[in-house]
Coordinates of C-alpha atoms in Angstrom, one line a residue:
M1 CA 162.5 40.2 55.2
T2 CA 162.3 43.9 55.9
V3 CA 164.2 46.5 53.9
R4 CA 165.3 49.4 56.0
L5 CA 166.4 52.8 54.7
Y6 CA 167.7 56.1 56.1
D7 CA 164.8 58.6 55.8
S8 CA 166.4 62.1 55.6
R9 CA 163.2 63.7 56.9
A10 CA 163.0 61.4 60.0
A11 CA 166.8 61.5 60.3
D12 CA 166.7 57.8 61.2
V13 CA 166.8 54.3 59.6
V14 CA 163.2 53.1 59.3
D15 CA 161.4 50.1 57.9
L16 CA 160.2 50.5 54.3
V17 CA 156.4 50.1 54.3
P18 CA 155.1 50.8 50.8
L19 CA 151.8 52.4 50.1
V20 CA 150.8 49.5 48.0
D21 CA 151.8 46.0 49.2
G22 CA 154.4 44.5 46.9
Q23 CA 155.0 47.7 44.9
V24 CA 157.5 50.6 45.4
S25 CA 157.2 53.9 43.6
M26 CA 160.3 56.1 43.4
Y27 CA 160.9 59.6 42.0
V28 CA 164.5 60.6 41.5
C29 CA 165.6 64.1 40.5
G30 CA 167.4 63.7 37.2
P31 CA 169.7 66.0 35.4
T32 CA 169.4 69.6 34.4
V33 CA 170.6 69.3 30.9
Q34 CA 172.7 72.4 30.7
S35 CA 176.1 70.8 30.1
S36 CA 177.8 67.5 29.9
P37 CA 177.5 65.0 32.8
H38 CA 180.3 64.6 35.3
I39 CA 181.0 61.8 37.7
G40 CA 178.7 63.2 40.4
H41 CA 175.8 62.7 38.1
L42 CA 176.9 59.2 37.4
R43 CA 177.2 58.4 41.1
S44 CA 173.7 59.7 41.9
A45 CA 172.0 57.7 39.0
L46 CA 173.9 54.6 40.0
V47 CA 172.8 54.8 43.6
Y48 CA 169.1 54.6 42.7
D49 CA 169.9 51.9 40.1
I50 CA 171.3 49.7 42.9
W51 CA 168.3 50.6 45.1
R52 CA 166.0 49.6 42.3
R53 CA 167.8 46.3 41.6
W54 CA 167.8 45.3 45.2
L55 CA 164.1 46.1 45.8
S56 CA 163.3 44.2 42.6
H57 CA 165.4 41.3 43.9
R58 CA 163.4 41.4 47.1
G59 CA 160.2 40.9 45.1
Y60 CA 158.9 44.4 44.8
R61 CA 157.5 45.8 41.5
V62 CA 159.4 49.0 41.2
T63 CA 158.2 52.1 39.3
L64 CA 161.1 54.5 38.9
V65 CA 160.6 58.0 37.5
R66 CA 163.7 60.1 36.8
N67 CA 163.0 63.5 35.3
V68 CA 164.9 65.6 32.8
T69 CA 165.0 69.4 33.6
D70 CA 165.2 70.8 30.1
I71 CA 164.0 74.3 30.8
D72 CA 166.0 76.3 33.4
D73 CA 167.9 79.6 33.7
K74 CA 171.2 77.9 33.2
V75 CA 170.0 76.1 30.1
L76 CA 168.9 79.5 28.6
D77 CA 172.1 81.3 29.8
L78 CA 174.5 78.8 28.3
A79 CA 172.6 78.8 25.0
A80 CA 172.5 82.6 24.7
G81 CA 174.7 84.0 22.0
S82 CA 175.0 80.6 20.4
D83 CA 173.8 79.4 17.0
E84 CA 172.3 76.4 18.8
A85 CA 168.8 76.9 20.2
W86 CA 168.3 76.3 23.9
W87 CA 166.0 73.3 23.3
A88 CA 168.5 71.8 20.8
R89 CA 171.3 72.1 23.3
A90 CA 169.1 70.6 26.0
Y91 CA 168.4 67.6 23.9
R92 CA 172.0 67.1 22.8
V93 CA 173.1 67.1 26.4
E94 CA 170.3 64.8 27.4
L95 CA 171.6 62.3 24.9
E96 CA 175.0 62.6 26.6
F97 CA 173.5 61.7 29.9
T98 CA 171.6 58.8 28.4
A99 CA 174.7 57.4 26.8
A100 CA 176.7 57.7 30.0
Y101 CA 174.0 56.0 32.1
A102 CA 173.8 53.2 29.5
A103 CA 177.6 52.8 29.5
L104 CA 177.4 52.1 33.3
G105 CA 174.7 49.6 32.9
I106 CA 172.1 51.8 34.7
L107 CA 168.7 50.5 33.8
P108 CA 166.4 52.9 32.0
P109 CA 163.7 54.4 34.3
T110 CA 160.1 53.3 34.0
Y111 CA 159.3 56.9 32.9
E112 CA 161.7 59.7 32.0
P113 CA 159.5 62.8 31.6
R114 CA 160.9 66.2 30.4
A115 CA 159.8 69.2 32.3
T116 CA 158.6 71.0 29.1
A117 CA 156.0 68.2 28.6
S118 CA 154.2 68.9 31.9
I119 CA 153.6 72.7 31.8
P120 CA 149.8 72.4 32.2
Q121 CA 150.2 70.2 35.3
M122 CA 152.6 72.8 36.8
Q123 CA 150.0 75.5 36.2
D124 CA 147.3 73.4 37.9
I125 CA 149.4 73.2 41.1
I126 CA 150.2 76.9 41.0
T127 CA 146.5 77.7 40.6
S128 CA 145.6 75.5 43.6
L129 CA 148.3 77.1 45.7
I130 CA 147.0 80.6 44.9
E131 CA 143.4 79.5 45.7
R132 CA 144.6 78.0 49.0
G133 CA 146.4 81.2 50.0
H134 CA 149.9 79.8 49.7
A135 CA 151.1 81.6 46.6
Y136 CA 150.6 85.0 45.0
P137 CA 151.2 86.7 41.7
A138 CA 153.6 89.6 41.8
A139 CA 151.8 92.9 42.2
D140 CA 154.2 94.6 39.7
G141 CA 152.5 92.9 36.7
S142 CA 155.7 91.0 35.8
G143 CA 153.9 87.7 35.5
D144 CA 155.9 86.2 38.3
V145 CA 154.2 83.9 40.9
Y146 CA 155.8 83.1 44.2
F147 CA 155.2 80.6 47.0
D148 CA 154.4 82.4 50.2
T149 CA 156.7 80.6 52.7
A150 CA 155.2 82.5 55.7
S151 CA 151.8 80.9 54.9
W152 CA 153.1 77.4 55.4
P153 CA 154.0 76.6 59.0
E154 CA 155.7 73.3 58.1
Y155 CA 158.2 75.0 55.7
G156 CA 161.6 73.7 56.8
A157 CA 160.4 70.3 57.9
L158 CA 162.7 68.3 55.6
T159 CA 165.9 70.0 56.6
R160 CA 164.8 70.9 60.1
Q161 CA 165.3 74.6 59.7
R162 CA 163.4 77.5 61.2
R163 CA 162.2 79.9 58.5
D164 CA 163.8 82.8 60.3
D165 CA 167.2 81.2 59.9
M166 CA 166.9 80.5 56.2
V167 CA 168.9 82.2 53.5
D168 CA 167.2 84.3 50.9
A169 CA 165.8 82.4 47.8
T170 CA 168.0 83.3 44.8
D171 CA 166.1 81.2 42.2
A172 CA 164.4 84.2 40.6
D173 CA 164.4 88.0 40.2
P174 CA 163.1 89.4 43.6
R175 CA 161.2 92.2 41.8
G176 CA 157.8 91.1 43.0
K177 CA 158.5 89.2 46.2
R178 CA 156.8 89.9 49.5
D179 CA 159.6 88.2 51.3
A180 CA 163.2 87.4 50.2
R181 CA 162.7 83.7 51.2
D182 CA 159.7 83.2 48.9
F183 CA 160.6 81.1 45.9
A184 CA 159.4 81.3 42.3
L185 CA 156.7 79.1 41.0
W186 CA 156.3 80.9 37.7
K187 CA 158.7 83.3 36.0
G188 CA 157.2 86.0 33.7
S189 CA 159.0 86.5 30.4
K190 CA 161.8 89.0 30.2
A191 CA 163.1 91.0 27.3
G192 CA 165.8 89.2 25.4
E193 CA 164.6 85.7 26.3
P194 CA 163.7 83.4 23.4
S195 CA 160.0 83.3 22.6
T196 CA 160.3 79.5 22.4
A197 CA 161.0 79.4 26.2
S198 CA 157.7 81.0 27.1
W199 CA 154.2 79.5 27.6
D200 CA 150.9 81.3 28.1
S201 CA 149.5 81.2 31.7
P202 CA 146.8 82.9 33.7
W203 CA 149.5 85.2 35.1
G204 CA 151.1 86.1 31.8
A205 CA 153.5 84.5 29.4
G206 CA 156.5 82.9 31.1
R207 CA 158.0 79.6 32.2
P208 CA 158.0 77.5 35.4
G209 CA 160.3 77.8 38.3
W210 CA 162.7 74.9 39.0
H211 CA 161.0 73.4 42.0
I212 CA 157.5 73.2 40.7
E213 CA 158.6 71.0 37.8
C214 CA 159.3 68.0 40.1
S215 CA 156.1 68.4 42.1
A216 CA 154.1 68.3 38.8
M217 CA 156.0 65.4 37.2
S218 CA 156.0 63.2 40.4
R219 CA 152.2 63.8 40.8
R220 CA 151.5 63.1 37.1
Y221 CA 153.4 59.8 36.9
L222 CA 153.2 58.5 40.5
G223 CA 150.1 60.2 41.9
P224 CA 149.8 62.6 44.8
A225 CA 151.4 60.1 47.2
F226 CA 154.3 57.9 46.5
D227 CA 156.9 55.9 48.4
I228 CA 160.5 57.3 47.9
H229 CA 161.9 60.6 46.7
G230 CA 165.6 60.5 45.9
G231 CA 168.4 62.8 44.8
G232 CA 171.8 64.2 45.7
L233 CA 172.6 65.6 49.1
D234 CA 173.1 69.0 47.5
L235 CA 169.4 69.1 46.6
R236 CA 168.0 68.8 50.1
F237 CA 167.8 72.6 50.4
P238 CA 166.3 74.5 48.8
H239 CA 165.1 72.2 46.0
H240 CA 163.6 69.3 48.0
E241 CA 162.5 71.5 50.8
N242 CA 160.6 73.6 48.4
E243 CA 159.1 70.6 46.5
L244 CA 157.8 69.2 49.8
A245 CA 156.3 72.6 50.9
Q246 CA 154.5 73.4 47.6
S247 CA 153.2 69.8 47.1
T248 CA 151.9 69.4 50.7
A249 CA 150.4 72.9 50.7
A250 CA 148.6 72.0 47.5
G251 CA 147.1 69.0 49.3
D252 CA 149.3 66.1 48.2
A253 CA 150.8 63.6 50.7
F254 CA 153.9 63.5 48.5
A255 CA 156.8 61.3 49.4
S256 CA 156.8 58.9 52.4
Y257 CA 160.6 58.6 52.5
W258 CA 163.5 60.8 51.4
L259 CA 166.8 59.3 50.2
H260 CA 169.9 61.4 49.6
N261 CA 173.1 60.2 48.2
G262 CA 176.5 61.6 49.0
L263 CA 178.7 63.6 46.7
V264 CA 182.0 63.0 44.9
T265 CA 185.2 64.8 45.6
V266 CA 188.4 64.9 43.7
G267 CA 191.6 64.7 45.7
G268 CA 189.6 65.7 48.8
Q269 CA 188.2 68.8 47.2
K270 CA 184.6 69.4 46.0
M271 CA 184.3 69.5 42.2
S272 CA 183.8 73.0 40.9
K273 CA 184.3 75.1 37.8
S274 CA 186.4 77.6 39.7
L275 CA 188.9 74.9 40.7
G276 CA 188.8 73.3 37.3
N277 CA 188.7 69.9 38.8
S278 CA 185.4 68.6 37.4
I279 CA 185.8 65.1 35.8
F280 CA 183.4 64.6 33.0
A281 CA 181.6 61.3 32.5
A282 CA 183.0 60.7 29.0
D283 CA 186.6 61.1 30.2
F284 CA 186.1 58.9 33.3
L285 CA 184.5 56.2 31.2
A286 CA 187.4 56.3 28.8
A287 CA 189.9 55.9 31.7
A288 CA 188.9 52.3 32.6
R289 CA 186.4 49.6 31.6
P290 CA 182.9 50.8 32.3
V291 CA 182.3 47.9 34.7
V292 CA 185.3 49.1 36.7
V293 CA 183.9 52.6 36.8
R294 CA 180.6 51.2 38.0
Y295 CA 182.4 49.1 40.7
F296 CA 184.3 52.2 41.9
L297 CA 181.2 54.5 42.0
G298 CA 179.0 51.9 43.7
A299 CA 181.4 50.5 46.3
A300 CA 181.0 53.1 49.0
H301 CA 177.9 53.5 51.1
Y302 CA 175.4 55.6 49.1
R303 CA 175.2 58.2 51.8
S304 CA 178.9 58.7 52.1
T305 CA 181.2 61.0 50.1
I306 CA 183.4 59.3 47.5
D307 CA 186.8 60.7 46.9
H308 CA 188.4 60.1 43.5
H309 CA 192.2 60.1 43.7
E310 CA 195.1 58.8 41.6
G311 CA 194.9 55.0 41.7
S312 CA 191.3 54.7 42.8
L313 CA 190.3 53.1 39.5
A314 CA 193.3 50.8 39.6
E315 CA 192.1 49.6 43.0
A316 CA 188.6 49.0 41.7
E317 CA 190.1 47.1 38.7
A318 CA 192.2 44.9 41.0
A319 CA 189.1 44.1 43.1
L320 CA 187.0 43.3 40.0
D321 CA 189.8 41.2 38.6
R322 CA 189.7 38.9 41.6
I323 CA 186.0 38.4 41.1
E324 CA 186.4 37.9 37.3
G325 CA 189.3 35.5 37.8
F326 CA 187.3 33.3 40.1
L327 CA 184.2 33.2 37.9
D328 CA 186.4 32.2 34.9
R329 CA 188.3 29.5 36.8
G330 CA 185.1 28.3 38.5
A331 CA 183.2 28.0 35.2
A332 CA 186.0 26.1 33.6
R333 CA 186.2 23.6 36.5
L334 CA 182.4 23.2 36.8
E335 CA 181.8 22.6 33.1
G336 CA 179.8 19.4 32.8
V337 CA 179.4 19.0 36.6
R338 CA 175.8 18.6 37.9
L339 CA 175.3 20.7 41.0
A340 CA 172.6 20.7 43.7
D341 CA 170.4 23.7 43.9
A342 CA 172.4 26.6 45.4
P343 CA 171.1 29.7 47.2
T344 CA 170.8 32.9 45.4
V345 CA 172.8 35.3 47.6
P346 CA 174.3 34.6 51.0
Q347 CA 172.2 35.6 54.0
A348 CA 174.9 38.0 55.2
F349 CA 174.8 39.7 51.8
A350 CA 171.0 40.1 52.0
D351 CA 171.2 41.3 55.6
A352 CA 173.7 44.0 54.5
M353 CA 171.6 45.2 51.5
D354 CA 168.4 45.2 53.6
D355 CA 170.2 47.5 56.1
D356 CA 170.0 50.8 54.3
L357 CA 171.7 49.4 51.2
A358 CA 175.1 48.7 53.0
V359 CA 177.0 47.9 49.8
P360 CA 180.5 48.0 51.5
Q361 CA 179.4 45.2 53.9
A362 CA 177.8 43.3 51.0
L363 CA 181.0 43.6 49.0
A364 CA 182.9 42.2 52.0
V365 CA 180.6 39.1 51.8
L366 CA 181.2 38.9 48.0
H367 CA 185.0 38.9 48.4
E368 CA 184.9 36.5 51.2
T369 CA 182.9 34.1 49.1
V370 CA 185.4 34.5 46.3
R371 CA 188.2 33.6 48.7
S372 CA 186.3 30.5 49.9
G373 CA 185.5 29.6 46.3
N374 CA 189.2 29.8 45.4
A375 CA 190.0 27.6 48.4
A376 CA 187.5 25.1 47.1
L377 CA 189.1 25.2 43.7
D378 CA 192.5 24.5 45.1
A379 CA 191.1 21.6 47.1
D380 CA 189.2 20.3 44.1
D381 CA 185.9 20.4 46.1
A382 CA 183.3 20.6 43.4
E383 CA 180.3 20.8 45.7
A384 CA 181.7 23.7 47.8
L385 CA 183.0 25.4 44.6
G386 CA 179.5 25.1 43.1
V387 CA 177.8 26.8 46.0
A388 CA 180.4 29.7 46.1
Y389 CA 180.3 30.1 42.3
H390 CA 176.5 30.4 42.2
Q391 CA 176.5 32.8 45.2
V392 CA 179.1 35.0 43.6
A393 CA 177.2 35.0 40.3
A394 CA 174.0 36.0 42.1
M395 CA 175.7 38.8 44.0
V396 CA 177.4 40.4 41.0
E397 CA 174.1 40.2 39.1
V398 CA 172.2 42.1 41.8
L399 CA 174.9 44.8 42.0
G400 CA 175.1 45.0 38.2
I401 CA 178.9 44.3 38.1
D402 CA 178.9 40.8 36.5
P403 CA 182.0 41.2 34.3
R404 CA 180.7 38.4 32.0
A405 CA 177.5 40.1 31.2
P406 CA 177.0 40.8 27.5
H407 CA 176.4 44.5 28.3
W408 CA 180.1 45.0 29.1
S409 CA 181.4 43.5 25.8
G410 CA 182.6 46.2 23.4
G411 CA 181.4 49.7 24.3
A412 CA 183.4 52.8 24.8
H413 CA 186.5 50.9 26.1
D414 CA 186.8 48.4 23.2
T415 CA 189.9 48.0 21.0
A416 CA 188.7 50.8 18.7
A417 CA 188.4 53.4 21.4
A418 CA 192.0 54.4 21.7
P419 CA 192.7 54.9 17.9
L420 CA 189.4 56.8 17.6
A421 CA 190.2 59.1 20.5
A422 CA 193.7 59.8 19.1
L423 CA 192.3 60.8 15.7
V424 CA 189.7 63.0 17.2
E425 CA 192.1 64.7 19.6
R426 CA 194.4 65.4 16.7
L427 CA 191.6 67.1 14.7
V428 CA 190.6 69.0 17.8
Q429 CA 194.1 70.3 18.2
E430 CA 194.2 71.2 14.5
R431 CA 191.1 73.2 15.0
A432 CA 192.6 74.9 18.0
D433 CA 195.7 75.8 16.1
A434 CA 193.7 77.2 13.2
R435 CA 191.6 79.4 15.6
A436 CA 194.8 80.7 17.2
A437 CA 196.1 81.6 13.8
R438 CA 192.7 83.2 13.0
D439 CA 192.2 80.7 10.2
F440 CA 188.5 80.4 10.9
A441 CA 187.8 78.7 7.5
T442 CA 189.9 75.8 8.5
A443 CA 188.6 75.7 12.1
D444 CA 185.0 75.6 10.8
R445 CA 185.9 72.9 8.3
V446 CA 187.3 70.7 11.0
R447 CA 184.2 71.3 13.2
D448 CA 181.9 70.4 10.3
D449 CA 183.9 67.3 9.5
L450 CA 183.6 66.1 13.1
A451 CA 179.9 66.9 13.2
G452 CA 179.4 64.9 10.0
A453 CA 181.0 61.9 11.7
G454 CA 178.7 62.2 14.6
I455 CA 181.2 63.9 17.0
T456 CA 180.1 67.0 18.9
I457 CA 182.7 69.5 20.2
E458 CA 182.2 72.1 22.9
D459 CA 184.4 75.0 23.7
T460 CA 184.7 75.5 27.5
P461 CA 186.9 77.8 29.7
S462 CA 189.0 74.7 30.4
G463 CA 189.5 73.8 26.8
T464 CA 187.6 72.0 24.0
R465 CA 185.8 68.8 24.8
W466 CA 184.3 66.3 22.4
S467 CA 181.7 63.6 22.6
I468 CA 180.1 61.0 20.3
A469 CA 176.5 62.1 19.6

């Protein structure tokens, strides 16, 4: 048994050889909790959940760290001018992510650190980089510290780019940079920023840059060397490239393998605020049973792009119905029947999953086993039915899509969901009407009533959205 994976740095499918025999350590870039999760966030978290489940099935002890970026320019910008403090907003949105992950049956990570809890560890790495000649404090006294990309010959190794061909780094004010491609490790405080978003440092009060956060948290929870670093394809550059540069320049071996999952499009177009086509997790989970949503988001190969179009959830529902129907019929027929020991998953399924987590091929084995099981049912062949039944049960368990699992009972799509949604939508519309009529007293009363019931509302350019806190 050898698990193989596509290492983005090597640009090839390679054998997984863990640093510690029998154990796999994984670091996955989690959400920046600036606003509510969308289906792209769900897909990314689900990919690494399936990886984790398969590696565990193969006998590895898996340690999975998925961080929460709770301090960032966007978090501060979106909280500015609001009665809600930036840290309160970050925590509220973090809870939305947690609820969405749980609804999809995504297992909690082994550790889920917040960036704000590892500020000293970030400062330690920055200090080391300065001492090694790979970082510099800005000469203008702003308190900014930058990574000196020219000092590190391997910069660009992950994405196979020449430094001269790279675009300018736009993650910080360029006020003290020596080179436009240098990126921020520490950002000095600016006028107008909340004092709660500032920490003392040897270079002046400020806060960390985005990239240094993951280097510090991965080192803190997994050590200077670990097996797998994962994240969305959109994070390869500059985020992951910069993580790799600063960690290795500081003397850490960092990740042995890099995994990147594909993105989600809607009707063939990339999701974006400008197009107004983002699909939020709460809305998507309300559109079908959560197990159906999980099937849809997990059915494609993890490195491919998923396109959501009208009817895609119905197709996933139909596929899952065939599995569920067989399991129900099989269980009824086999009740009271003693069966010989059956294999866990078919060898063809295992071969597909071992081959860079080829879920589409694994699902083909699953559905073929359902067909053979139904044929055994029709032929009243209890022995063949028993083998097929146990194989299907094992496969859906590994993939996390067993429709009979207790996790899927009730939840956001139970019988109370539709009436609750209708009542909330009516109140949201009542508030909108009151605001349009400049009846702010009524609008505030509706908002407070909803908040008292544990329902949070958020006004966005595309309308008012609500979620259950």
